[in-house]
């Protein structure tokens, strides 16, 4: 089963989380591709059995500029029930904490994807509990592929 983990990161925080999740999934035997959203072709997502999108939220609830094309392309993609999950780090100091995570979740659902894990939002730098939630998201992805 082939999994794609695509991410965007401004400060390096989301990149760190993505690499942690990628290592976790690979240790569990997953065949995983890790790439930045700016390099991801939304029209190729249905080639994967599962897709994980990780994003930060820009300013007060916006999808990051470098993820905008990918996000908009999702509106024209049929994921054909491709399993997916979304996560990301944001800051609770913002009025719309983690809203880009919500936007991607809605867009992937609208694109006929099958959400297999609750979205995970992390306040700034992840702590041990956050990493446990990230790993649980990974476990849900793996269970859905069995």
PDB file of C-alpha atoms in Angstrom:
ATOM      1  CA  UNK A   1       0.000   0.000   0.000  1.00  0.00           C
ATOM      2  CA  UNK A   2       1.400   3.352  -1.080  1.00  0.00           C
ATOM      3  CA  UNK A   3       1.086   6.451   1.139  1.00  0.00           C
ATOM      4  CA  UNK A   4       1.884  10.082   0.299  1.00  0.00           C
ATOM      5  CA  UNK A   5       2.733  12.539   3.066  1.00  0.00           C
ATOM      6  CA  UNK A   6       2.817  16.049   1.649  1.00  0.00           C
ATOM      7  CA  UNK A   7       3.524  19.098   3.774  1.00  0.00           C
ATOM      8  CA  UNK A   8       4.264  22.780   3.866  1.00  0.00           C
ATOM      9  CA  UNK A   9       6.300  24.470   6.544  1.00  0.00           C
ATOM     10  CA  UNK A  10       7.252  28.093   7.160  1.00  0.00           C
ATOM     11  CA  UNK A  11       9.305  27.873  10.348  1.00  0.00           C
ATOM     12  CA  UNK A  12      10.396  24.235  10.083  1.00  0.00           C
ATOM     13  CA  UNK A  13       7.901  23.105  12.722  1.00  0.00           C
ATOM     14  CA  UNK A  14       5.592  21.286  10.303  1.00  0.00           C
ATOM     15  CA  UNK A  15       8.562  19.803   8.461  1.00  0.00           C
ATOM     16  CA  UNK A  16       9.772  18.335  11.773  1.00  0.00           C
ATOM     17  CA  UNK A  17       6.326  16.856  12.439  1.00  0.00           C
ATOM     18  CA  UNK A  18       6.114  15.464   8.884  1.00  0.00           C
ATOM     19  CA  UNK A  19       9.515  13.800   9.206  1.00  0.00           C
ATOM     20  CA  UNK A  20       8.543  12.327  12.579  1.00  0.00           C
ATOM     21  CA  UNK A  21       5.341  10.879  11.099  1.00  0.00           C
ATOM     22  CA  UNK A  22       7.188   9.616   8.013  1.00  0.00           C
ATOM     23  CA  UNK A  23       9.755   7.824  10.182  1.00  0.00           C
ATOM     24  CA  UNK A  24       6.981   6.388  12.343  1.00  0.00           C
ATOM     25  CA  UNK A  25       5.077   5.038   9.342  1.00  0.00           C
ATOM     26  CA  UNK A  26       8.214   3.631   7.692  1.00  0.00           C
ATOM     27  CA  UNK A  27       9.129   1.874  10.951  1.00  0.00           C
ATOM     28  CA  UNK A  28       5.701   0.228  10.743  1.00  0.00           C
ATOM     29  CA  UNK A  29       6.492  -0.994   7.220  1.00  0.00           C
ATOM     30  CA  UNK A  30       4.696   1.654   5.165  1.00  0.00           C
ATOM     31  CA  UNK A  31       5.719   2.397   1.585  1.00  0.00           C
ATOM     32  CA  UNK A  32       5.741   6.174   1.899  1.00  0.00           C
ATOM     33  CA  UNK A  33       6.624   9.178  -0.247  1.00  0.00           C
ATOM     34  CA  UNK A  34       7.418  12.405   1.622  1.00  0.00           C
ATOM     35  CA  UNK A  35       7.319  15.657  -0.323  1.00  0.00           C
ATOM     36  CA  UNK A  36       6.511  19.325  -0.020  1.00  0.00           C
ATOM     37  CA  UNK A  37       3.083  20.489  -1.139  1.00  0.00           C
ATOM     38  CA  UNK A  38       4.640  22.837  -3.671  1.00  0.00           C
ATOM     39  CA  UNK A  39       6.013  19.716  -5.437  1.00  0.00           C
ATOM     40  CA  UNK A  40       2.790  17.690  -5.173  1.00  0.00           C
ATOM     41  CA  UNK A  41       0.473  17.213  -8.132  1.00  0.00           C
ATOM     42  CA  UNK A  42      -3.097  17.089  -6.817  1.00  0.00           C
ATOM     43  CA  UNK A  43      -4.154  15.197  -9.941  1.00  0.00           C
ATOM     44  CA  UNK A  44      -1.833  12.323  -8.988  1.00  0.00           C
ATOM     45  CA  UNK A  45      -3.247  11.763  -5.497  1.00  0.00           C
ATOM     46  CA  UNK A  46      -5.602   8.996  -6.566  1.00  0.00           C
ATOM     47  CA  UNK A  47      -2.506   6.957  -7.509  1.00  0.00           C
ATOM     48  CA  UNK A  48      -1.957   6.516  -3.768  1.00  0.00           C
ATOM     49  CA  UNK A  49      -3.882   4.322  -1.374  1.00  0.00           C
ATOM     50  CA  UNK A  50      -3.700   7.033   1.290  1.00  0.00           C
ATOM     51  CA  UNK A  51      -2.717  10.691   1.440  1.00  0.00           C
ATOM     52  CA  UNK A  52      -1.711  12.731   4.474  1.00  0.00           C
ATOM     53  CA  UNK A  53      -1.678  16.510   4.134  1.00  0.00           C
ATOM     54  CA  UNK A  54       0.150  18.638   6.674  1.00  0.00           C
ATOM     55  CA  UNK A  55      -0.124  22.410   6.655  1.00  0.00           C
ATOM     56  CA  UNK A  56       0.361  25.425   8.793  1.00  0.00           C
ATOM     57  CA  UNK A  57      -2.278  28.158   8.920  1.00  0.00           C
ATOM     58  CA  UNK A  58      -1.162  31.522   7.619  1.00  0.00           C
ATOM     59  CA  UNK A  59      -2.156  34.746   9.372  1.00  0.00           C
ATOM     60  CA  UNK A  60      -5.743  34.506  10.534  1.00  0.00           C
ATOM     61  CA  UNK A  61      -6.941  31.311   8.963  1.00  0.00           C
ATOM     62  CA  UNK A  62      -5.521  31.319   5.460  1.00  0.00           C
ATOM     63  CA  UNK A  63      -4.132  28.464   3.382  1.00  0.00           C
ATOM     64  CA  UNK A  64      -0.397  29.187   2.910  1.00  0.00           C
ATOM     65  CA  UNK A  65       0.550  30.826  -0.398  1.00  0.00           C
ATOM     66  CA  UNK A  66       2.787  27.921  -1.410  1.00  0.00           C
ATOM     67  CA  UNK A  67      -0.105  25.485  -0.875  1.00  0.00           C
ATOM     68  CA  UNK A  68      -2.733  27.571  -2.673  1.00  0.00           C
ATOM     69  CA  UNK A  69      -2.353  25.990  -6.151  1.00  0.00           C
ATOM     70  CA  UNK A  70      -2.483  22.479  -4.686  1.00  0.00           C
ATOM     71  CA  UNK A  71      -5.539  23.413  -2.616  1.00  0.00           C
ATOM     72  CA  UNK A  72      -7.374  24.931  -5.587  1.00  0.00           C
ATOM     73  CA  UNK A  73      -6.530  21.954  -7.835  1.00  0.00           C
ATOM     74  CA  UNK A  74      -8.179  19.618  -5.310  1.00  0.00           C
ATOM     75  CA  UNK A  75     -11.555  21.065  -6.351  1.00  0.00           C
ATOM     76  CA  UNK A  76     -11.084  19.431  -9.775  1.00  0.00           C
ATOM     77  CA  UNK A  77      -9.761  16.077  -8.534  1.00  0.00           C
ATOM     78  CA  UNK A  78     -11.700  12.854  -8.008  1.00  0.00           C
ATOM     79  CA  UNK A  79      -9.871  11.021  -5.239  1.00  0.00           C
ATOM     80  CA  UNK A  80     -11.921   7.877  -5.926  1.00  0.00           C
ATOM     81  CA  UNK A  81     -12.283   7.134  -2.202  1.00  0.00           C
ATOM     82  CA  UNK A  82      -8.553   7.566  -1.536  1.00  0.00           C
ATOM     83  CA  UNK A  83      -8.090   7.454   2.214  1.00  0.00           C
ATOM     84  CA  UNK A  84      -6.783  10.657   3.787  1.00  0.00           C
ATOM     85  CA  UNK A  85      -5.942  12.519   6.971  1.00  0.00           C
ATOM     86  CA  UNK A  86      -4.926  16.118   7.662  1.00  0.00           C
ATOM     87  CA  UNK A  87      -2.815  17.674  10.381  1.00  0.00           C
ATOM     88  CA  UNK A  88      -0.836  20.789  11.099  1.00  0.00           C
ATOM     89  CA  UNK A  89       0.722  23.155  13.562  1.00  0.00           C
ATOM     90  CA  UNK A  90      -0.680  26.612  14.138  1.00  0.00           C
ATOM     91  CA  UNK A  91      -0.938  29.061  17.009  1.00  0.00           C
ATOM     92  CA  UNK A  92      -3.846  29.465  19.376  1.00  0.00           C
ATOM     93  CA  UNK A  93      -3.006  33.170  19.520  1.00  0.00           C
ATOM     94  CA  UNK A  94      -4.644  33.456  16.092  1.00  0.00           C
ATOM     95  CA  UNK A  95      -8.381  33.989  15.917  1.00  0.00           C
ATOM     96  CA  UNK A  96      -8.842  31.033  13.542  1.00  0.00           C
ATOM     97  CA  UNK A  97      -6.501  28.419  15.013  1.00  0.00           C
ATOM     98  CA  UNK A  98      -5.605  25.768  12.446  1.00  0.00           C
ATOM     99  CA  UNK A  99      -8.248  26.800   9.943  1.00  0.00           C
ATOM    100  CA  UNK A 100      -6.118  25.696   6.967  1.00  0.00           C
ATOM    101  CA  UNK A 101      -6.323  22.156   8.387  1.00  0.00           C
ATOM    102  CA  UNK A 102     -10.115  22.500   8.294  1.00  0.00           C
ATOM    103  CA  UNK A 103     -10.057  23.869   4.739  1.00  0.00           C
ATOM    104  CA  UNK A 104      -7.951  20.968   3.470  1.00  0.00           C
ATOM    105  CA  UNK A 105     -10.154  18.465   5.297  1.00  0.00           C
ATOM    106  CA  UNK A 106     -13.291  19.903   3.678  1.00  0.00           C
ATOM    107  CA  UNK A 107     -11.679  20.073   0.249  1.00  0.00           C
ATOM    108  CA  UNK A 108     -10.434  16.476   0.380  1.00  0.00           C
ATOM    109  CA  UNK A 109     -13.886  15.302   1.487  1.00  0.00           C
ATOM    110  CA  UNK A 110     -15.460  17.291  -1.358  1.00  0.00           C
ATOM    111  CA  UNK A 111     -13.033  15.632  -3.763  1.00  0.00           C
ATOM    112  CA  UNK A 112     -14.490  12.216  -2.933  1.00  0.00           C
ATOM    113  CA  UNK A 113     -11.740  11.255  -0.478  1.00  0.00           C
ATOM    114  CA  UNK A 114     -12.390   9.017   2.514  1.00  0.00           C
ATOM    115  CA  UNK A 115     -11.321  10.614   5.790  1.00  0.00           C
ATOM    116  CA  UNK A 116      -9.982   7.863   8.063  1.00  0.00           C
ATOM    117  CA  UNK A 117      -8.731   9.916  11.026  1.00  0.00           C
ATOM    118  CA  UNK A 118      -9.810  13.036  12.848  1.00  0.00           C
ATOM    119  CA  UNK A 119      -7.721  16.040  11.889  1.00  0.00           C
ATOM    120  CA  UNK A 120      -4.919  16.883  14.301  1.00  0.00           C
ATOM    121  CA  UNK A 121      -4.126  20.489  15.204  1.00  0.00           C
ATOM    122  CA  UNK A 122      -1.011  21.263  17.206  1.00  0.00           C
ATOM    123  CA  UNK A 123      -0.430  24.530  19.058  1.00  0.00           C
ATOM    124  CA  UNK A 124       3.008  25.732  17.993  1.00  0.00           C
ATOM    125  CA  UNK A 125       5.829  23.328  18.890  1.00  0.00           C
ATOM    126  CA  UNK A 126       4.700  19.733  19.406  1.00  0.00           C
ATOM    127  CA  UNK A 127       5.091  18.130  22.809  1.00  0.00           C
ATOM    128  CA  UNK A 128       5.063  14.437  23.723  1.00  0.00           C
ATOM    129  CA  UNK A 129       1.249  14.281  23.768  1.00  0.00           C
ATOM    130  CA  UNK A 130       1.082  15.940  20.344  1.00  0.00           C
ATOM    131  CA  UNK A 131       3.463  13.355  18.909  1.00  0.00           C
ATOM    132  CA  UNK A 132       1.246  10.613  20.344  1.00  0.00           C
ATOM    133  CA  UNK A 133      -1.740  12.140  18.515  1.00  0.00           C
ATOM    134  CA  UNK A 134       0.315  12.347  15.298  1.00  0.00           C
ATOM    135  CA  UNK A 135       1.292   8.690  15.664  1.00  0.00           C
ATOM    136  CA  UNK A 136      -2.341   7.738  16.336  1.00  0.00           C
ATOM    137  CA  UNK A 137      -3.286   9.475  13.072  1.00  0.00           C
ATOM    138  CA  UNK A 138      -0.651   7.329  11.370  1.00  0.00           C
ATOM    139  CA  UNK A 139      -2.065   4.217  12.990  1.00  0.00           C
ATOM    140  CA  UNK A 140      -5.547   5.055  11.664  1.00  0.00           C
ATOM    141  CA  UNK A 141      -4.114   5.415   8.168  1.00  0.00           C
ATOM    142  CA  UNK A 142      -2.387   2.032   8.443  1.00  0.00           C
ATOM    143  CA  UNK A 143      -5.489   0.302   9.863  1.00  0.00           C
ATOM    144  CA  UNK A 144      -7.612   1.683   7.036  1.00  0.00           C
ATOM    145  CA  UNK A 145      -5.308   0.077   4.486  1.00  0.00           C
ATOM    146  CA  UNK A 146      -5.516  -3.463   5.884  1.00  0.00           C
TER     147      UNK A 146
END
